[in-house]
Each structure stands twice: as C-alpha cells, then as structure tokens.
Tab-separated table of C-alpha atoms in Angstrom:
chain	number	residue	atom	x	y	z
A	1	UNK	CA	8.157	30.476	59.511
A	2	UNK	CA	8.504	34.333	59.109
A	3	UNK	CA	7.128	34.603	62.498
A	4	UNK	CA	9.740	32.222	64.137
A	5	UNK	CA	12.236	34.508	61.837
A	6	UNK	CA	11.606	37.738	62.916
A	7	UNK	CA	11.785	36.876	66.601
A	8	UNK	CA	15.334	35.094	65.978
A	9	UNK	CA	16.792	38.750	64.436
A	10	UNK	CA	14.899	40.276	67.445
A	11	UNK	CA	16.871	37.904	70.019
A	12	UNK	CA	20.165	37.969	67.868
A	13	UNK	CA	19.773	42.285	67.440
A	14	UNK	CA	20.116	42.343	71.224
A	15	UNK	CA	22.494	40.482	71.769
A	16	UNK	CA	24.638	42.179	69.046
A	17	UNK	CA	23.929	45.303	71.089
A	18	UNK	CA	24.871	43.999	74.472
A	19	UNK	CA	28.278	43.058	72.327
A	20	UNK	CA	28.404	46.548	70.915
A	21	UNK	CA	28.594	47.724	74.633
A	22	UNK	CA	31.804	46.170	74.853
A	23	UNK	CA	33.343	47.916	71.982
A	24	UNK	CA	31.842	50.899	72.487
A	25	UNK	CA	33.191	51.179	75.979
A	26	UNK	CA	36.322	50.322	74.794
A	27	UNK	CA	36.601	53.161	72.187
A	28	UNK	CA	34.974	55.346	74.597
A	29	UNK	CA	37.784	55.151	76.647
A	30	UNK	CA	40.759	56.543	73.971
A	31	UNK	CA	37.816	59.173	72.683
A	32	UNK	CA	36.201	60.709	75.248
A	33	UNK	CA	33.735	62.741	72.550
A	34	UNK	CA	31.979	60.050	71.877
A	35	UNK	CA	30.426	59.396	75.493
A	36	UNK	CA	27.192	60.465	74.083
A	37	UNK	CA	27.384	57.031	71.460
A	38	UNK	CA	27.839	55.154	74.356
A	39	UNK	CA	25.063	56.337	76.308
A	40	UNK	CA	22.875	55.967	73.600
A	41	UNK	CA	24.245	52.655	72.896
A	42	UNK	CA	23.431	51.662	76.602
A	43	UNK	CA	19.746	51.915	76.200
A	44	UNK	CA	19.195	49.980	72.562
A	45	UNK	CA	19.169	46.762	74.054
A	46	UNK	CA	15.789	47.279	75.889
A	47	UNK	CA	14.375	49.054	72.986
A	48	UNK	CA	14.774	45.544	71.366
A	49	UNK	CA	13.827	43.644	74.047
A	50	UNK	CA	10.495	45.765	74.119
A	51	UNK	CA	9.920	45.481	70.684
A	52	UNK	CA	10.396	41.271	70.740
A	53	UNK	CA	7.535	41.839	73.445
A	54	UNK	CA	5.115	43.218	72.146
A	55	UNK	CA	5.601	41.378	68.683
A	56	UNK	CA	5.267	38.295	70.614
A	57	UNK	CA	2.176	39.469	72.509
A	58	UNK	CA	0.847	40.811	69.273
A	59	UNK	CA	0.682	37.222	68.029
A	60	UNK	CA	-0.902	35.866	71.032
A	61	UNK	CA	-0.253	32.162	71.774
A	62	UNK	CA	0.272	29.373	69.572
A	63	UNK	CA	1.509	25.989	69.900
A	64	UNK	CA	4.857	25.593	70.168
A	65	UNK	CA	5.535	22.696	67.733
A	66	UNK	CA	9.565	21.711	68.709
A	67	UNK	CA	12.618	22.912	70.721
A	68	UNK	CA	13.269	25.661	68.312
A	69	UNK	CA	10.063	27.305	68.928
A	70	UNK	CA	10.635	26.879	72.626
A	71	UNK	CA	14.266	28.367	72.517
A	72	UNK	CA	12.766	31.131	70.520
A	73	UNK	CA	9.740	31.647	72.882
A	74	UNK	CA	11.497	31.264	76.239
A	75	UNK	CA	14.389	33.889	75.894
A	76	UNK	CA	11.421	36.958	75.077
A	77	UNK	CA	9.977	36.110	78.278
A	78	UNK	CA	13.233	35.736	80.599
A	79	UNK	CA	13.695	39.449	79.362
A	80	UNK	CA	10.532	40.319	79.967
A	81	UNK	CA	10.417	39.117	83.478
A	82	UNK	CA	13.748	40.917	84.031
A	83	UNK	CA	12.362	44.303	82.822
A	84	UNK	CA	9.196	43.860	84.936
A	85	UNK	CA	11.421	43.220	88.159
A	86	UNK	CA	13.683	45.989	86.978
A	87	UNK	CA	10.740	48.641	86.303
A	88	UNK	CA	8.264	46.833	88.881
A	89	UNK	CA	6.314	46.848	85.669
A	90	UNK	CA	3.173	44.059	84.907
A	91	UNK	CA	4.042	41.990	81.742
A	92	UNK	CA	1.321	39.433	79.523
A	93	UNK	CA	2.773	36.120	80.281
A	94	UNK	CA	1.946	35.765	83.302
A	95	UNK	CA	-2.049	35.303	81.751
A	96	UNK	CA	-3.402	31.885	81.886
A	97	UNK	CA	-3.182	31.754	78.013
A	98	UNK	CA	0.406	32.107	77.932
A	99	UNK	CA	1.549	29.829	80.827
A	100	UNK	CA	-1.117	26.810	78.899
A	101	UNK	CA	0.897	27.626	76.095
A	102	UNK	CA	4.181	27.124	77.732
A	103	UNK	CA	3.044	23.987	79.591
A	104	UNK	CA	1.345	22.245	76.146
A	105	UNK	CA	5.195	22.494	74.467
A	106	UNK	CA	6.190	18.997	73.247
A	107	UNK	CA	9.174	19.193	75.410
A	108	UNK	CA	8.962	20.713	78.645
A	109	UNK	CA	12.602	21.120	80.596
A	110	UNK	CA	13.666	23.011	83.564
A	111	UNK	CA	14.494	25.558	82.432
A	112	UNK	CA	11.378	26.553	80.763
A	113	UNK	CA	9.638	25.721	84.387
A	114	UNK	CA	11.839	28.462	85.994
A	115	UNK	CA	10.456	30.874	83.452
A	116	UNK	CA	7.222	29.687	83.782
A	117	UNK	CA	7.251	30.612	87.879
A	118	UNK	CA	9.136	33.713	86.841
A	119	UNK	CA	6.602	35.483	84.704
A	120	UNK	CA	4.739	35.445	87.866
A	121	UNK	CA	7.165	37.682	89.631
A	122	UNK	CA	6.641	41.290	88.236
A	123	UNK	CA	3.095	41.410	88.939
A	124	UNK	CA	3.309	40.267	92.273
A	125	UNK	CA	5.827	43.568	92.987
A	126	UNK	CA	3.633	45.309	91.893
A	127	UNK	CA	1.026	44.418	94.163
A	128	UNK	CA	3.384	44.448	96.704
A	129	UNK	CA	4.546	48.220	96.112
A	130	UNK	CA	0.918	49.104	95.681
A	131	UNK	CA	0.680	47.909	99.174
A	132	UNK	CA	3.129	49.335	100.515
A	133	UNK	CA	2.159	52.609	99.335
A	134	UNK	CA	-1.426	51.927	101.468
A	135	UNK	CA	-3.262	51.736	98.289
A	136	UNK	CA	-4.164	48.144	98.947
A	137	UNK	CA	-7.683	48.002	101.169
A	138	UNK	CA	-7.096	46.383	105.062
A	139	UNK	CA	-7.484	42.842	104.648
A	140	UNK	CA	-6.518	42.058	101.122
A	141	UNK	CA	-2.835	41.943	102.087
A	142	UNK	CA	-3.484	38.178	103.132
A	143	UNK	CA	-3.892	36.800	99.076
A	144	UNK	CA	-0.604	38.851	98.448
A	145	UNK	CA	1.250	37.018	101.300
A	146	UNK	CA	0.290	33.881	100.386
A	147	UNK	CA	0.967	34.087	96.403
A	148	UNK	CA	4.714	35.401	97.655
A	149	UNK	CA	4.854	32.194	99.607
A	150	UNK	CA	3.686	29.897	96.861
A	151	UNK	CA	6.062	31.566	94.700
A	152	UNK	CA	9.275	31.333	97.088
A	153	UNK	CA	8.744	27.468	97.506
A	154	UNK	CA	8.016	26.767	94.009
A	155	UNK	CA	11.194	28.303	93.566
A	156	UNK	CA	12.927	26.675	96.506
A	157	UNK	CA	11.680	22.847	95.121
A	158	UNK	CA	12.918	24.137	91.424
A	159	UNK	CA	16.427	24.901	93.261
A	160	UNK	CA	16.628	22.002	94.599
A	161	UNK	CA	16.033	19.808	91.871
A	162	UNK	CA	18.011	21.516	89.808
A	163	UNK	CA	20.704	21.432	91.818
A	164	UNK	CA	20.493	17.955	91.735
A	165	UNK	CA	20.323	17.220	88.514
A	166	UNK	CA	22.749	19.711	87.151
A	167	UNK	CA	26.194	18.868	86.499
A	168	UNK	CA	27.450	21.738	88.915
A	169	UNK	CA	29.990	21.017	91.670
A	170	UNK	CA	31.104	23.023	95.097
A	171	UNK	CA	34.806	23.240	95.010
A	172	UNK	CA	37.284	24.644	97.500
A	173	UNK	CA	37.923	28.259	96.164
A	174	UNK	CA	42.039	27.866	95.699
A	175	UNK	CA	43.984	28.796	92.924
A	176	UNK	CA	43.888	25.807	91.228
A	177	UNK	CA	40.443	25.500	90.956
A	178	UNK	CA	39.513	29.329	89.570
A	179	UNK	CA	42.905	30.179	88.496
A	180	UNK	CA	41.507	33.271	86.426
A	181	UNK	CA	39.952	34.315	89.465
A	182	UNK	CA	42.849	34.223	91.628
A	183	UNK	CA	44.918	36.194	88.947
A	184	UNK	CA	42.515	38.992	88.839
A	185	UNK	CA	41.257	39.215	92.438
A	186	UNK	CA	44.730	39.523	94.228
A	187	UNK	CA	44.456	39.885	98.294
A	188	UNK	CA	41.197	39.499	98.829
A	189	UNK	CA	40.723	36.073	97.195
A	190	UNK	CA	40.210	34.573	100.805
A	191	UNK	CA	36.736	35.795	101.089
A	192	UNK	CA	35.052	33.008	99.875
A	193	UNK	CA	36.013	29.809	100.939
A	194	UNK	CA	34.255	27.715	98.111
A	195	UNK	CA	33.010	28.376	94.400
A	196	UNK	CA	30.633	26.728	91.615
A	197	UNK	CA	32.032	24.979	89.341
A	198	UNK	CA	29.520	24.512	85.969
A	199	UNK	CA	30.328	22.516	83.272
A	200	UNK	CA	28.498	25.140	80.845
A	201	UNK	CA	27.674	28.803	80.855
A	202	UNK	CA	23.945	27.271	80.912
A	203	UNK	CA	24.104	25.899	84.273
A	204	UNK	CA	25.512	28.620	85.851
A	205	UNK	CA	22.855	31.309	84.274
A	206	UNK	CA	19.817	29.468	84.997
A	207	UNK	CA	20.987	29.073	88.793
A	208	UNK	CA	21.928	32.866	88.821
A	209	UNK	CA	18.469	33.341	87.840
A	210	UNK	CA	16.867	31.612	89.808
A	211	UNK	CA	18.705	33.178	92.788
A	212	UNK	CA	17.510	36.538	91.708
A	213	UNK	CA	13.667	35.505	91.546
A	214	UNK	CA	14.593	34.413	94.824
A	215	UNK	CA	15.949	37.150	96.435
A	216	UNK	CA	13.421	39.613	94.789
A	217	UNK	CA	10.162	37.273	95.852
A	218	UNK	CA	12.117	37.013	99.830
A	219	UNK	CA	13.013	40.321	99.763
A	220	UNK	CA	8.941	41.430	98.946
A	221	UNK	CA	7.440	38.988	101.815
A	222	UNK	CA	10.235	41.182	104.401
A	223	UNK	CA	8.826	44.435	103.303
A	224	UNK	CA	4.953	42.821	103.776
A	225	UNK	CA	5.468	41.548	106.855
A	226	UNK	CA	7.350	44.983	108.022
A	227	UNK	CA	3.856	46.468	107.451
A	228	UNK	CA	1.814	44.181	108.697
A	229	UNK	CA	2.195	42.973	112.542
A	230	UNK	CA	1.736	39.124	113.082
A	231	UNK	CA	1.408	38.023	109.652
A	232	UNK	CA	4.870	35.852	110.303
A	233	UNK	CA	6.406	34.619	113.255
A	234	UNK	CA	10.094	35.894	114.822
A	235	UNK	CA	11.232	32.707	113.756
A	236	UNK	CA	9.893	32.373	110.384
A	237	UNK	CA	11.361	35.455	109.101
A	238	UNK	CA	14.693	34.908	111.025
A	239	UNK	CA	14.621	32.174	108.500
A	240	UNK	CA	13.665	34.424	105.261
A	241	UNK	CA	16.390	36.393	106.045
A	242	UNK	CA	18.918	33.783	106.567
A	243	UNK	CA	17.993	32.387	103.397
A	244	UNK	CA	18.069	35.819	101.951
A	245	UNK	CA	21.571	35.639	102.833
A	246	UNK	CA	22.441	32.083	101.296
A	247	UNK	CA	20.740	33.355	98.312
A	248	UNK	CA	23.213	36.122	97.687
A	249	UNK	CA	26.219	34.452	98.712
A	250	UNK	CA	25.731	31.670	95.915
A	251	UNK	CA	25.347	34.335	93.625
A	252	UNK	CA	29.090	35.782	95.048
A	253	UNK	CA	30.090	32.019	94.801
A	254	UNK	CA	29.776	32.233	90.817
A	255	UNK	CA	31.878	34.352	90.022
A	256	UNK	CA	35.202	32.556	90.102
A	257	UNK	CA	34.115	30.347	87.405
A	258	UNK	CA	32.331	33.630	85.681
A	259	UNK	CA	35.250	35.279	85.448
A	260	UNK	CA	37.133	32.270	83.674
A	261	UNK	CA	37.830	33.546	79.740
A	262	UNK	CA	35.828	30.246	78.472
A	263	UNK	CA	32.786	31.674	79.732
A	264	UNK	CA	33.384	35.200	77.654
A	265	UNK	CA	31.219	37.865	77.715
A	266	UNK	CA	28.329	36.050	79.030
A	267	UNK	CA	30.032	35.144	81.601
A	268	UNK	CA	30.658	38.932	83.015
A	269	UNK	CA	27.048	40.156	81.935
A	270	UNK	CA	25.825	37.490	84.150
A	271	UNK	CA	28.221	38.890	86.801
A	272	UNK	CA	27.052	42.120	86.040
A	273	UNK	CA	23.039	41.213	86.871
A	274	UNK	CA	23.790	40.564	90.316
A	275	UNK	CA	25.931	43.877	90.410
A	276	UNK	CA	24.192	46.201	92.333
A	277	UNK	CA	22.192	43.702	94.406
A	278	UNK	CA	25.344	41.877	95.688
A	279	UNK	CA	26.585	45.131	96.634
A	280	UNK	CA	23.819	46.969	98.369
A	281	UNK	CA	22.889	43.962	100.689
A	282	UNK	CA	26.709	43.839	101.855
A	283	UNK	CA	26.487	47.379	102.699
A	284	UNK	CA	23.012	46.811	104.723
A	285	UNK	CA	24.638	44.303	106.742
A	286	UNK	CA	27.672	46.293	106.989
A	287	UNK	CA	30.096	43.478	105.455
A	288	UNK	CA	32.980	46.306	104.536
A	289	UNK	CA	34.922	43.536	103.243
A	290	UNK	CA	32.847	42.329	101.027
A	291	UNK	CA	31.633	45.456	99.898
A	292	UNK	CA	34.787	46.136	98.751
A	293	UNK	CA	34.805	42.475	97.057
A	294	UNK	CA	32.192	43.507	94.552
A	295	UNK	CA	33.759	46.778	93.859
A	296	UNK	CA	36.815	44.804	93.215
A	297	UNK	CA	34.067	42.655	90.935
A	298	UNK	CA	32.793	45.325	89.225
A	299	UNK	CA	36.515	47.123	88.173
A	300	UNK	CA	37.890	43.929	86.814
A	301	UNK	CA	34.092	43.605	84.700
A	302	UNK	CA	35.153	47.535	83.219
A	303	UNK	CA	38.991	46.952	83.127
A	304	UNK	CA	37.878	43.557	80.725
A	305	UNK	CA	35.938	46.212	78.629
A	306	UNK	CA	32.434	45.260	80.435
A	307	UNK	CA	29.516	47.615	81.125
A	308	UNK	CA	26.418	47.588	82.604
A	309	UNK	CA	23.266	47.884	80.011
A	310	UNK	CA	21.545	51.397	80.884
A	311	UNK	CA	18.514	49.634	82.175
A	312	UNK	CA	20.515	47.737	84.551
A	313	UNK	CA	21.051	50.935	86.206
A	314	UNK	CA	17.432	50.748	87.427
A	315	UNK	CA	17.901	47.903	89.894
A	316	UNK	CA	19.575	49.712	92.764
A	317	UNK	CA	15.807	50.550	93.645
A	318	UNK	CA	14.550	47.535	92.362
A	319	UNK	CA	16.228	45.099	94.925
A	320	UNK	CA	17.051	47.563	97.847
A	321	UNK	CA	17.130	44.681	100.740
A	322	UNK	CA	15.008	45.038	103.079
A	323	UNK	CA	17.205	43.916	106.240
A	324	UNK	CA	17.315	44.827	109.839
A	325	UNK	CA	20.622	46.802	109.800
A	326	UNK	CA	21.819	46.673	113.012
A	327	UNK	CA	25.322	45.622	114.114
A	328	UNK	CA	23.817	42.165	116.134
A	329	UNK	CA	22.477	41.445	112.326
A	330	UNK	CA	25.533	42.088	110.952
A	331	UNK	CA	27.516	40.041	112.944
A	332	UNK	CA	25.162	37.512	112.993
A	333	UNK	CA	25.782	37.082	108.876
A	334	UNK	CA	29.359	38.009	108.721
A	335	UNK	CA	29.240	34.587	111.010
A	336	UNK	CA	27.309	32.873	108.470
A	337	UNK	CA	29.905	33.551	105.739
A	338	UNK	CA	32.501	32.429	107.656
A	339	UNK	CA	30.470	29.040	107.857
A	340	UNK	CA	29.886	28.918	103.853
C-alpha cells in the first residue's frame, strides 16, 4: 500500500543518512571547509526519524495484516522510544490504542515485546524528572515507583528469556575468539575476561537494547529513592545497583564481536549507543582503566570512519548514573569485574 511505502523510504532515508555520516566524516577529514556539511549532516537523521513519527501517528492504528507491516511498524517506534529517552520527551505509543495494535499483529515475536515494554519508558522519565524537580505533589511518588518496578522486571523476565532462546554464546575473550578485537584493542585487551558471541547482528542489537531500557528504568528508581527516604530497603538497592553494574558490563562485553568487519557499520553504531553511557558510569565509579577502555572504543569507532549522530550527543544528560561515588563503591565494582 502507499502507506506501507512511504514509511519504507522513511526507514530506508535514515538509514542512508546514518551511512552518509560515514562518508561525510571521512571527507571531512582531508577538507576541513566542509565541517559545516558534516554538522548539518549529523542532525538529518532525526529530522527523518521525526517525520516517520508523526506520519505514523497521523494514521493512527490499524491492523497490522503480516510480518512486513510489523517490520515496518516496529522500527518507527524503537526510534521513537530512543528519542524520548534521549530528549526525556513523551511519545504516542505508549497509548492503549497503539500497544492493542501491536499485541493484535498476526505474529507476535520478541522482539516486538521488547518494544512494546519500551514505549513505556520515555514517559515514565518524564514523570520521574518532573519529580525530581518537586513538581510532583507528596504522596503521588508511590504510582511512579511502582510503574519503574513493573517496568524493570518485565524487562528482567524478557532478558531472560531471550537469553535463552537466542543463539548467543559467552566465550572466553582471547584472540581467537574476537580476533578483530584483539587487533585493534592492543594492551588493554585483558580487561574483559569474556565476550558475546551472536550468530547475527540481530541478536546482539536487541540485547543491547534491552540493556539500555534497563539501565535507564534502574538508573530512574536510584534517583527516586535518593529523594524519597524508606521507599527501598539498604539491601534492595545494593541490589539495583549491582545489577546496574551487570547491565553495563554486558553492554562492554559486545563489543568484541561488534567490532568484527561482518557486522559493518551496524555493528559500530550499535557500539556507538552505549558510548557515552559506558563511559560516564566508569568514571562515577572511578574505573580509570576502563575509562580509558571506551576511549580506546570510541577512537577505533572514528579511526574506522564512525561518528556519533548529533542527537546522540544528547545522552550524556540523559543517562548520567546515578551512583554512590565513593572509593568503598568503587572498589566494591572494580571487584565485581574482576568476577565477570
């Protein structure tokens, strides 16, 4: 249908654009006038994504009739939820009408259950900053709380199942298991003692985001419970931040196969959506090693001819962790990523 047509050259302008980043960096580099292209360049892709939004919203929801329609429908709203986390912005499908929609598809996979707890995500930041900000009355904090907890184990059960039934393995991270990895890393290889290994680029960008909803759902019930004395126990949020912790590692622990040249491009813009995250939370636990990991990361992503979308840019606020940064809680991780 036209409809189904015009949202395939939405999806397929931004990924061309995302490509153009590439080449654009890459030209940047022997012609430094032309910075100002890039940076233009940088920002087209969520122009596009916007646009797909709003057409789709425009619409409003129909039944999705087979997979095409599904693998047209699902990719709008992973960017969507994405720019809401990014911009701590509300999107539309997290509305009843658009999650029945979702859930009457004639095939229903995984994947598209990820998404569905996903869409959920921005507008529960949003509540969360509005809290935070003390423009929340006293009392309705509790609602908040629990919808960040239904959220986080929704998300922990869809982990685990996938994780099951994925054909994903943990491998010993040793040059002959990531040799691409080992080539481009050099000395500080070492730091992680085991990898992913996915069988396709799928796998390995569904778990990615899932570990991001993660982290950015944990990371909100921390800054509640900062807030609001008693609300959790010592114990339980021990717990949060320990998993807060495993979270980010596996995203660290993707890389090696990331970086492998089978996985391409997509490989290193999915390396380059945990960027800043990975990064920051190493330096609030004061892990100097692997802070200097993901810098390593991030110049063999830009010596490759990578770079970060402009919007991207945005998340260093978006997914500040919200840690206890003293050296006891340092140590106290450093010791857990020995262990992993």
């Amino acid at each position: 249908s036209s409809r189904d047509e015009l949202i395939l050259a939405m999806l397929i302008f931004q990924l061309v654009e995302v490509r153009l980043l590439v080449a654009e960096h890459q030209r940047s580099r022997a012609d430094m006038a032309a910075d100002h292209e890039t940076n233009f360049a940088k920002g087209v892709w969520a122009v596009h994504n916007a646009g797909a939004q709003r057409f789709v919203e425009s619409l409003g929801p129909w039944q999705l009739q087979d997979r095409y329609e599904g693998a047209l429908f699902d990719p709008v709203r992973q960017n969507a939820i994405l720019w809401g986390i990014v911009h701590k912005k509300e999107i539309p499908f997290d509305q009843r009408i658009w999650m029945a929609m979702s859930e009457a598809a004639i095939s229903v996979t995984s994947e598209r259950r990820l998404i569905d707890i996903g869409t959920m995500i921005p507008g529960l930041l949003v509540v969360t900053q509005d809290l935070l900000q003390g423009s929340v009355k006293d009392g309705d904090y509790i609602p908040i709380w629990q919808n960040l907890k239904c959220v986080q184990e929704n998300l922990l059960t869809w982990i685990h199942h996938y994780h099951t039934e994925s054909s994903f393995a943990v491998k010993a991270c040793n040059a002959k298991n990531f040799p691409a990895y080992f080539d481009q890393i050099g000395t500080t290889s070492d730091l992680l003692r085991h990898g992913f290994v996915f069988s396709k680029f799928h796998d390995a960008w569904f778990m990615s985001t899932a570990w991001i909803y993660l982290y950015a759902i944990q990371n909100a019930l921390l800054r509640v419970a900062q807030i609001t004395s008693g609300i959790a126990t010592e114990e339980y949020l021990d717990e949060l931040q320990k998993s807060v912790h495993i979270a980010v590692w596996n995203m660290c622990q993707t890389i090696p196969k990331l970086l492998e040249h089978s996985f391409g491009f997509l490989g290193r813009i999915c390396i380059f959506l945990t960027s800043s995250l990975r990064r920051m939370y190493f330096e609030a636990i004061g892990d100097l090693d692997m802070v200097e990991w993901c810098q390593r990361i991030d110049a063999i992503l830009h010596w490759r001819g990578g770079v970060a979308p402009l919007w991207m840019s945005k998340w260093d606020d978006a997914v500040r962790p919200c840690l206890n940064e003293t050296d006891r809680r340092a140590q106290e991780f450093n010791g857990i990523r020995l262990r992993l």
